[in-house]
Amino acid sequence: MTPGAPILSRCRVLVAGGFGQLGRWLARRPVGDLVEVCNVGRKHSEIYGPGMDLSDRGSIEHALEVFRPQVVINAAAFTAVDAAEDDEAAAAAINVDGSARLAAECARRDIPLVHVSTDYVPGLYAPVEDPAGAPSLAASVPEAIDFASEAGVYARTKWEGELAVRRAHPGATVVRTAWVYSGPARSRLEGLGGGDFVTTMLRLESERDSVNVVDDQWGNPTFACDLAEGLLQLANRLASGDRALSGAVLNAAGGGRATWHDLAAEAFALAGADRARVLPVGTDEFPRPAARPSFSVLGDSEWRRAGLMPLPHWRDGLRRAFTMAR
Ligand SMILES: NC(=O)c1ccc[n+]([C@@H]2O[C@H](COP(=O)([O-])OP(=O)(O)OC[C@H]3O[C@@H](n4cnc5c(N)ncnc54)[C@H](OP(=O)(O)O)[C@@H]3O)[C@@H](O)[C@H]2O)c1
């Protein structure tokens, strides 16, 4: 923290993409009394009439004027990974141009910006650091594919978005996250979640005898609630004048590592179903329009070094997603 910086008891955070999965959790999980979250959706809403569409500079300017935030979190994105393959222009319009537009307006007003990005950005996979000293997973997985050349439209536009945001607002803090889900917590907390992976697996559990799930892609399952808390912790630090985090690129994702099969099997078990009904398959048996990285586990050493609380282990996050649903 910058010496002498005022410690604010409450900071005002404006969330773009405020009614997406992460945006809703940000609004739900204020860190005690420390953060006031104003989440604004793209379209007109009862809460805030005009909405904030990142393709419309005027609507961004208006929202910044009305809310006068101390920090902005950009949780808006074109996130339909496979659909992006058929509509690159739409994906780029929000992931690159819209994000840069928001960044420029924040920079003009000297407002710290947290830009949320993804483990799918090409060529940037930092192996997880295992405090227990177990051999690095990087040594035991198939060599990381040359994702830069194979990346899908979503990954590419998110990567270009990071670059465009940093050009428009060199002080912006980029936070990469991964495999975000709300799971069964959504049924309890109405409006949260939707078609996330865990929710989909639970639906399939009720519909099928067995489910095939890929077991050769590694990443960090992240409970959206945990991510929201981490981002608000970061926002609070930025609002209190901690410019050491300005311009940083940080990873914030569930601890440990898992395959999609691990995540699905754990979700089955927590739902009281037999985890053996989740059958491991290879990526080649489950072709999708967009390529996925085989290994995109994010290390959180920079996050820890910054003095931020690490996100819980993915198994803890998943357990809480179930507990919150009760
Ligand atoms: N979900 C994951 O597994 C995952 C993994 C890694 C990184 N991330 C990143 O995490 C962030 C949040 O993801 P999420 O899961 O919360 O995604 P999400 O549920 O799809 O939410 C994205 C939100 O962005 C909004 N949006 C789209 N175009 C917009 C525009 N022109 N102006 C303003 N808002 C716009 C959408 O609004 P509408 O509802 O009106 O379309 C939606 O509410 C994204 O940056 C994503 O890339 C997600």
PDB file of N, CA, C and O in Angstrom, residues 144-174:
ATOM      1  N   ALA A 144       2.362 -28.415 -23.725  1.00  0.00           N
ATOM      2  CA  ALA A 144       1.349 -27.395 -23.996  1.00  0.00           C
ATOM      3  C   ALA A 144       1.268 -27.194 -25.505  1.00  0.00           C
ATOM      4  O   ALA A 144       2.300 -27.048 -26.164  1.00  0.00           O
ATOM      5  N   ILE A 145       0.053 -27.217 -26.012  1.00  0.00           N
ATOM      6  CA  ILE A 145      -0.056 -27.054 -27.458  1.00  0.00           C
ATOM      7  C   ILE A 145       0.329 -25.634 -27.833  1.00  0.00           C
ATOM      8  O   ILE A 145       0.272 -24.735 -27.005  1.00  0.00           O
ATOM      9  N   ASP A 146       0.708 -25.462 -29.054  1.00  0.00           N
ATOM     10  CA  ASP A 146       1.040 -24.123 -29.515  1.00  0.00           C
ATOM     11  C   ASP A 146      -0.275 -23.383 -29.714  1.00  0.00           C
ATOM     12  O   ASP A 146      -0.787 -23.260 -30.822  1.00  0.00           O
ATOM     13  N   PHE A 147      -0.794 -22.911 -28.593  1.00  0.00           N
ATOM     14  CA  PHE A 147      -2.144 -22.388 -28.624  1.00  0.00           C
ATOM     15  C   PHE A 147      -2.225 -21.084 -29.404  1.00  0.00           C
ATOM     16  O   PHE A 147      -3.254 -20.740 -29.954  1.00  0.00           O
ATOM     17  N   ALA A 148      -1.090 -20.374 -29.434  1.00  0.00           N
ATOM     18  CA  ALA A 148      -1.108 -19.105 -30.154  1.00  0.00           C
ATOM     19  C   ALA A 148      -1.565 -19.314 -31.590  1.00  0.00           C
ATOM     20  O   ALA A 148      -2.276 -18.489 -32.161  1.00  0.00           O
ATOM     21  N   SER A 149      -1.149 -20.429 -32.171  1.00  0.00           N
ATOM     22  CA  SER A 149      -1.544 -20.649 -33.567  1.00  0.00           C
ATOM     23  C   SER A 149      -2.883 -21.375 -33.665  1.00  0.00           C
ATOM     24  O   SER A 149      -3.541 -21.313 -34.685  1.00  0.00           O
ATOM     25  N   GLU A 150      -3.262 -22.064 -32.581  1.00  0.00           N
ATOM     26  CA  GLU A 150      -4.489 -22.849 -32.655  1.00  0.00           C
ATOM     27  C   GLU A 150      -5.656 -22.203 -31.929  1.00  0.00           C
ATOM     28  O   GLU A 150      -6.748 -22.744 -31.897  1.00  0.00           O
ATOM     29  N   ALA A 151      -5.390 -21.067 -31.297  1.00  0.00           N
ATOM     30  CA  ALA A 151      -6.409 -20.466 -30.436  1.00  0.00           C
ATOM     31  C   ALA A 151      -7.690 -20.173 -31.199  1.00  0.00           C
ATOM     32  O   ALA A 151      -7.659 -19.786 -32.366  1.00  0.00           O
ATOM     33  N   GLY A 152      -8.800 -20.323 -30.505  1.00  0.00           N
ATOM     34  CA  GLY A 152     -10.080 -19.977 -31.090  1.00  0.00           C
ATOM     35  C   GLY A 152     -10.319 -18.473 -31.007  1.00  0.00           C
ATOM     36  O   GLY A 152      -9.508 -17.720 -30.447  1.00  0.00           O
ATOM     37  N   VAL A 153     -11.452 -18.068 -31.553  1.00  0.00           N
ATOM     38  CA  VAL A 153     -11.780 -16.641 -31.626  1.00  0.00           C
ATOM     39  C   VAL A 153     -11.925 -16.029 -30.239  1.00  0.00           C
ATOM     40  O   VAL A 153     -11.419 -14.933 -29.962  1.00  0.00           O
ATOM     41  N   TYR A 154     -12.592 -16.742 -29.343  1.00  0.00           N
ATOM     42  CA  TYR A 154     -12.774 -16.200 -27.985  1.00  0.00           C
ATOM     43  C   TYR A 154     -11.420 -15.922 -27.350  1.00  0.00           C
ATOM     44  O   TYR A 154     -11.172 -14.814 -26.854  1.00  0.00           O
ATOM     45  N   ALA A 155     -10.535 -16.916 -27.361  1.00  0.00           N
ATOM     46  CA  ALA A 155      -9.223 -16.762 -26.728  1.00  0.00           C
ATOM     47  C   ALA A 155      -8.454 -15.607 -27.362  1.00  0.00           C
ATOM     48  O   ALA A 155      -7.860 -14.778 -26.675  1.00  0.00           O
ATOM     49  N   ARG A 156      -8.489 -15.556 -28.687  1.00  0.00           N
ATOM     50  CA  ARG A 156      -7.739 -14.508 -29.400  1.00  0.00           C
ATOM     51  C   ARG A 156      -8.271 -13.123 -29.067  1.00  0.00           C
ATOM     52  O   ARG A 156      -7.513 -12.193 -28.809  1.00  0.00           O
ATOM     53  N   THR A 157      -9.599 -13.002 -29.047  1.00  0.00           N
ATOM     54  CA  THR A 157     -10.152 -11.672 -28.782  1.00  0.00           C
ATOM     55  C   THR A 157      -9.909 -11.257 -27.326  1.00  0.00           C
ATOM     56  O   THR A 157      -9.722 -10.072 -27.042  1.00  0.00           O
ATOM     57  N   LYS A 158      -9.910 -12.221 -26.423  1.00  0.00           N
ATOM     58  CA  LYS A 158      -9.617 -11.866 -25.028  1.00  0.00           C
ATOM     59  C   LYS A 158      -8.161 -11.425 -24.894  1.00  0.00           C
ATOM     60  O   LYS A 158      -7.842 -10.499 -24.153  1.00  0.00           O
ATOM     61  N   TRP A 159      -7.280 -12.088 -25.614  1.00  0.00           N
ATOM     62  CA  TRP A 159      -5.858 -11.701 -25.581  1.00  0.00           C
ATOM     63  C   TRP A 159      -5.667 -10.316 -26.187  1.00  0.00           C
ATOM     64  O   TRP A 159      -5.026  -9.442 -25.610  1.00  0.00           O
ATOM     65  N   GLU A 160      -6.298 -10.098 -27.353  1.00  0.00           N
ATOM     66  CA  GLU A 160      -6.202  -8.772 -27.981  1.00  0.00           C
ATOM     67  C   GLU A 160      -6.856  -7.720 -27.092  1.00  0.00           C
ATOM     68  O   GLU A 160      -6.417  -6.564 -27.040  1.00  0.00           O
ATOM     69  N   GLY A 161      -7.881  -8.123 -26.371  1.00  0.00           N
ATOM     70  CA  GLY A 161      -8.543  -7.222 -25.444  1.00  0.00           C
ATOM     71  C   GLY A 161      -7.608  -6.788 -24.320  1.00  0.00           C
ATOM     72  O   GLY A 161      -7.573  -5.610 -23.947  1.00  0.00           O
ATOM     73  N   GLU A 162      -6.852  -7.742 -23.790  1.00  0.00           N
ATOM     74  CA  GLU A 162      -5.880  -7.394 -22.742  1.00  0.00           C
ATOM     75  C   GLU A 162      -4.917  -6.323 -23.260  1.00  0.00           C
ATOM     76  O   GLU A 162      -4.624  -5.335 -22.579  1.00  0.00           O
ATOM     77  N   LEU A 163      -4.419  -6.550 -24.470  1.00  0.00           N
ATOM     78  CA  LEU A 163      -3.442  -5.608 -25.039  1.00  0.00           C
ATOM     79  C   LEU A 163      -4.079  -4.237 -25.259  1.00  0.00           C
ATOM     80  O   LEU A 163      -3.487  -3.201 -24.939  1.00  0.00           O
ATOM     81  N   ALA A 164      -5.296  -4.246 -25.792  1.00  0.00           N
ATOM     82  CA  ALA A 164      -5.980  -2.973 -26.085  1.00  0.00           C
ATOM     83  C   ALA A 164      -6.293  -2.215 -24.800  1.00  0.00           C
ATOM     84  O   ALA A 164      -6.164  -0.988 -24.738  1.00  0.00           O
ATOM     85  N   VAL A 165      -6.683  -2.943 -23.773  1.00  0.00           N
ATOM     86  CA  VAL A 165      -6.984  -2.306 -22.484  1.00  0.00           C
ATOM     87  C   VAL A 165      -5.725  -1.683 -21.903  1.00  0.00           C
ATOM     88  O   VAL A 165      -5.721  -0.544 -21.426  1.00  0.00           O
ATOM     89  N   ARG A 166      -4.626  -2.410 -21.985  1.00  0.00           N
ATOM     90  CA  ARG A 166      -3.380  -1.895 -21.399  1.00  0.00           C
ATOM     91  C   ARG A 166      -2.841  -0.695 -22.186  1.00  0.00           C
ATOM     92  O   ARG A 166      -2.195   0.179 -21.619  1.00  0.00           O
ATOM     93  N   ARG A 167      -3.122  -0.685 -23.478  1.00  0.00           N
ATOM     94  CA  ARG A 167      -2.729   0.492 -24.279  1.00  0.00           C
ATOM     95  C   ARG A 167      -3.564   1.706 -23.884  1.00  0.00           C
ATOM     96  O   ARG A 167      -3.055   2.808 -23.715  1.00  0.00           O
ATOM     97  N   ALA A 168      -4.863   1.480 -23.725  1.00  0.00           N
ATOM     98  CA  ALA A 168      -5.767   2.601 -23.426  1.00  0.00           C
ATOM     99  C   ALA A 168      -5.619   3.073 -21.973  1.00  0.00           C
ATOM    100  O   ALA A 168      -5.854   4.238 -21.668  1.00  0.00           O
ATOM    101  N   HIS A 169      -5.248   2.155 -21.094  1.00  0.00           N
ATOM    102  CA  HIS A 169      -5.185   2.466 -19.656  1.00  0.00           C
ATOM    103  C   HIS A 169      -4.000   1.682 -19.080  1.00  0.00           C
ATOM    104  O   HIS A 169      -4.181   0.581 -18.533  1.00  0.00           O
ATOM    105  N   PRO A 170      -2.796   2.236 -19.195  1.00  0.00           N
ATOM    106  CA  PRO A 170      -1.607   1.493 -18.757  1.00  0.00           C
ATOM    107  C   PRO A 170      -1.669   1.086 -17.283  1.00  0.00           C
ATOM    108  O   PRO A 170      -1.011   0.130 -16.874  1.00  0.00           O
ATOM    109  N   GLY A 171      -2.484   1.778 -16.497  1.00  0.00           N
ATOM    110  CA  GLY A 171      -2.590   1.418 -15.076  1.00  0.00           C
ATOM    111  C   GLY A 171      -3.618   0.329 -14.799  1.00  0.00           C
ATOM    112  O   GLY A 171      -3.794  -0.083 -13.651  1.00  0.00           O
ATOM    113  N   ALA A 172      -4.308  -0.138 -15.831  1.00  0.00           N
ATOM    114  CA  ALA A 172      -5.346  -1.151 -15.595  1.00  0.00           C
ATOM    115  C   ALA A 172      -4.717  -2.431 -15.045  1.00  0.00           C
ATOM    116  O   ALA A 172      -3.608  -2.805 -15.424  1.00  0.00           O
ATOM    117  N   THR A 173      -5.441  -3.076 -14.153  1.00  0.00           N
ATOM    118  CA  THR A 173      -4.986  -4.353 -13.608  1.00  0.00           C
ATOM    119  C   THR A 173      -5.751  -5.460 -14.317  1.00  0.00           C
ATOM    120  O   THR A 173      -6.986  -5.484 -14.286  1.00  0.00           O
ATOM    121  N   VAL A 174      -5.014  -6.349 -14.966  1.00  0.00           N
ATOM    122  CA  VAL A 174      -5.647  -7.465 -15.669  1.00  0.00           C
ATOM    123  C   VAL A 174      -5.671  -8.663 -14.730  1.00  0.00           C
ATOM    124  O   VAL A 174      -4.652  -9.000 -14.120  1.00  0.00           O
TER     125      VAL A 174
END
